[in-house]
XYZ file of C-alpha atoms in Angstrom:
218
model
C -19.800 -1.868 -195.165
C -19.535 -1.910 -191.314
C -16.978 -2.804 -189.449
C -17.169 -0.939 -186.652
C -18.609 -0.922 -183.299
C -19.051 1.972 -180.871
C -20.845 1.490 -177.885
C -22.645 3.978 -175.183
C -21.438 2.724 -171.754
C -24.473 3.819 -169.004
C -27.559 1.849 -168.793
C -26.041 0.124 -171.695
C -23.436 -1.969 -170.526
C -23.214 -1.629 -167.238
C -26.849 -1.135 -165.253
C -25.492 2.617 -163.997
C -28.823 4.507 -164.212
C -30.063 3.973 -160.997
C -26.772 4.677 -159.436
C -26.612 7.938 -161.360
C -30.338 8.731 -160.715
C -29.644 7.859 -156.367
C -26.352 10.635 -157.246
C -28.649 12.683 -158.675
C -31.500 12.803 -156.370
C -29.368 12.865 -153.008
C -27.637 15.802 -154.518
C -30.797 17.606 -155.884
C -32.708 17.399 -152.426
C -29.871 19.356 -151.029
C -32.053 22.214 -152.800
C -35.290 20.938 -151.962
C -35.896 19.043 -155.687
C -37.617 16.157 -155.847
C -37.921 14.754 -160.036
C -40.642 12.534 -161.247
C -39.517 9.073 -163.084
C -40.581 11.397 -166.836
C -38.283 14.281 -165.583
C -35.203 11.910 -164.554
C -35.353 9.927 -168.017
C -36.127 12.619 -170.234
C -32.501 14.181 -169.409
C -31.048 10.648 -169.642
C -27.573 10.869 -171.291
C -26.945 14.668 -170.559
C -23.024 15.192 -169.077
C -23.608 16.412 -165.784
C -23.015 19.835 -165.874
C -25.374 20.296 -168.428
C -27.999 18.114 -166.375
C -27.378 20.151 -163.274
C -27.731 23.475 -165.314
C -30.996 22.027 -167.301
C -32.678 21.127 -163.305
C -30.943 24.600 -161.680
C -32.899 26.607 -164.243
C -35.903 24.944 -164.473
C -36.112 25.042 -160.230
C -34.649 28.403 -160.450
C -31.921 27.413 -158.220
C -28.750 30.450 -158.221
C -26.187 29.051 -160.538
C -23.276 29.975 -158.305
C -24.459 26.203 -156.359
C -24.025 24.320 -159.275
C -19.935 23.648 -159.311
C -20.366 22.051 -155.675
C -23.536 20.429 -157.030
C -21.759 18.750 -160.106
C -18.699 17.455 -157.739
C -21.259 15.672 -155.814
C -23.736 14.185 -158.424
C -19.920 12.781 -159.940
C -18.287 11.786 -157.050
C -21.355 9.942 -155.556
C -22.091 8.650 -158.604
C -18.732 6.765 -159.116
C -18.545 5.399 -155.754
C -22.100 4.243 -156.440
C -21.027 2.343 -159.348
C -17.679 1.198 -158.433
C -19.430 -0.553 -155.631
C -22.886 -2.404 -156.561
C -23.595 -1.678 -160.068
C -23.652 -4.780 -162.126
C -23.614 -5.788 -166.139
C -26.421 -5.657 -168.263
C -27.682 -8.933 -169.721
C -25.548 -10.308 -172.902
C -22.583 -8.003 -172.524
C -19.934 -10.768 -172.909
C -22.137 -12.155 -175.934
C -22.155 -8.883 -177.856
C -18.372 -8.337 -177.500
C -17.592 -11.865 -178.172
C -19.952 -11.553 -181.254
C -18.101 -8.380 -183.022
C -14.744 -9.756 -182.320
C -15.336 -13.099 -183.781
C -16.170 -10.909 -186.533
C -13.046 -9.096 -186.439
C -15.176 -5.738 -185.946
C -12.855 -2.839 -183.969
C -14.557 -1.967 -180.852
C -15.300 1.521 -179.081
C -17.176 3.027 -176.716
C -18.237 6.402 -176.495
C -19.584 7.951 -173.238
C -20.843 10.877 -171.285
C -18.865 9.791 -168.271
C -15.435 10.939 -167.421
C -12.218 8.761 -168.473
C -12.165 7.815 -165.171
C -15.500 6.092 -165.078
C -14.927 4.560 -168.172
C -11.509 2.598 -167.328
C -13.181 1.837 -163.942
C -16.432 0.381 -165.145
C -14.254 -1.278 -168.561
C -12.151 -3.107 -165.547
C -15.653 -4.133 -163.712
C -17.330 -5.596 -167.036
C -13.393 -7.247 -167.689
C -13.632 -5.152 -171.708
C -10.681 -3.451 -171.145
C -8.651 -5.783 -173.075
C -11.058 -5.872 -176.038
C -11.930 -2.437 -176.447
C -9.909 -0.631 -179.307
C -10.630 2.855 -178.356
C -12.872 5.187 -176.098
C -13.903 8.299 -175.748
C -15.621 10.778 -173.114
C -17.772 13.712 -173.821
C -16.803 15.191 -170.655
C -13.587 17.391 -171.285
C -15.947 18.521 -175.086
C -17.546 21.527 -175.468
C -21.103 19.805 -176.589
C -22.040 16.181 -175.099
C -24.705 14.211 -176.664
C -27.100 14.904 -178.627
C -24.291 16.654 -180.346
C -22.270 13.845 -182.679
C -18.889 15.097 -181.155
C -17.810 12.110 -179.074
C -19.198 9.539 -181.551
C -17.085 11.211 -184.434
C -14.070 11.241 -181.834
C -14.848 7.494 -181.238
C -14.431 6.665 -184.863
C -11.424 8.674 -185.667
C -9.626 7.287 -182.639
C -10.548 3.829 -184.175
C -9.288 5.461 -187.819
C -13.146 4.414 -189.333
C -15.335 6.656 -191.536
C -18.361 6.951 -189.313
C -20.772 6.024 -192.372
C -18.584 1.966 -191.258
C -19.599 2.220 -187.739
C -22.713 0.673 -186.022
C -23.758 2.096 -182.369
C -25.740 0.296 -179.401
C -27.295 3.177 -177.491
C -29.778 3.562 -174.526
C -30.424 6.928 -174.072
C -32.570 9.133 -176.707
C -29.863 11.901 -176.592
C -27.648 9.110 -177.557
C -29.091 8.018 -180.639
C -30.355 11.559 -181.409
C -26.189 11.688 -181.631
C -25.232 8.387 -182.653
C -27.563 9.317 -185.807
C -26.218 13.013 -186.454
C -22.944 11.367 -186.723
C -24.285 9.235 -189.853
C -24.092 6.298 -187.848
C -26.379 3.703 -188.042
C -28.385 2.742 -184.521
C -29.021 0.024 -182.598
C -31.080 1.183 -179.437
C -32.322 -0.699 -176.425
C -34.567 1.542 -174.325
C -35.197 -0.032 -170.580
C -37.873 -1.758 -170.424
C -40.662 0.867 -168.740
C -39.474 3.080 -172.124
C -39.550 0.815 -174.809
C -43.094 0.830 -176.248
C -42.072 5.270 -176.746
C -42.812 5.964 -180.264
C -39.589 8.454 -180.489
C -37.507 5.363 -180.810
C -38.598 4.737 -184.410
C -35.673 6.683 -185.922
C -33.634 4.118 -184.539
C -32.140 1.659 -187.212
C -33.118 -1.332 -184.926
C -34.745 -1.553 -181.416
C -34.251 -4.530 -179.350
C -34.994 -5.439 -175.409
C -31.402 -6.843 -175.034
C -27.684 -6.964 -176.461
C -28.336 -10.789 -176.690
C -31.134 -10.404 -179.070
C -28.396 -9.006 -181.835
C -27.920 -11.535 -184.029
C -26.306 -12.365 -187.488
C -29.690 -11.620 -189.150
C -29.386 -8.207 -187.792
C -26.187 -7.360 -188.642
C -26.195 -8.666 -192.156
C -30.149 -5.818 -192.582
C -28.054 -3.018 -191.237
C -25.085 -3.564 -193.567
């Protein structure tokens, strides 16, 4: 039976993506890279060093950059979000929905710790989030389970208990290989993608999850 909830934290909570892809691109034109809209979102949810080593090969661009390259993409990023990036629709419903339900609450991201406790302070969860976790300091981010499994244990739940809210494809391609079922909401110029049908639900907001919902996934 579930009764746990572990959520992603960029572009799901907090409307980060564009702050990440402005980090992203200011940093990238450095070395005269310039992504299209499919390149940016197909690494979606990647930590960055593994999304500057995925763009540094693929551009051919001398590894021995990419250290500097990472410090920007993070620092920019942060400052980027700390300053104008706001909450996604129905965040206070959806925490205010599992606690009234008593559910134990996590979040599992791809962002540092120190991302996390800023953007948790921004969106005013701190107080009713029962764990987190970051992929960062891991050896494999998402798509590999690690940090969702690390959420959960941290929370003291058997993963098969825990339901995830994810935006990313290399999130649920994790939140899934955890044995965790998966509630994803795609933005909106993504959603009618095919790929999303492994999901366990799909929905356009965190507002549409409902009681319906949860009692079909349980």
């Amino acid at each position: 039976m579930l009764n746990t909830v572990i959520f992603d934290m960029d572009g799901l909570l907090i409307d980060s993506e564009p702050c990440w892809h402005e980090a992203g691109s200011e940093t990238l034109s450095q070395y005269d890279i310039c992504l299209t809209e499919e390149q940016h979102y197909a690494t979606t949810g990647l930590r960055t060093p593994e999304w500057i080593e995925w763009w540094f090969r693929y551009f051919r661009v001398d590894s021995r950059f990419a250290p500097e390259a990472i410090r920007k993409v993070e620092s920019t990023a942060l400052e980027k979000i700390s300053d104008k990036a706001l909450p996604m629709p129905g965040v206070d419903y959806i925490f205010n929905f599992f606690k009234e339900r008593h559910f134990k609450i996590g979040l599992a991201s791809s962002s540092s710790v120190a991302l996390i406790r800023i953007v948790a302070e921004k969106l005013g969860i701190t107080d009713r989030l029962d764990a987190y976790a970051s992929a960062q300091p891991l050896r494999y981010g998402k798509p590999h389970p690690e940090v969702f499994l690390n959420c959960a244990s941290l929370l003291d739940a058997s993963p098969l208990e825990c339901l995830c809210f994810e935006d990313s494809f290399n999130g649920l391609i994790a939140a899934k290989a955890s044995r965790m079922k998966c509630v994803v909401i795609p933005a909106l110029s993504l959603n009618q993608d095919p790929k999303w049908v492994i999901a366990d639900l799909q929905l356009a907001m965190l507002s549409d999850f409902k009681e319906e919902q949860l009692r079909l996934l349980s």
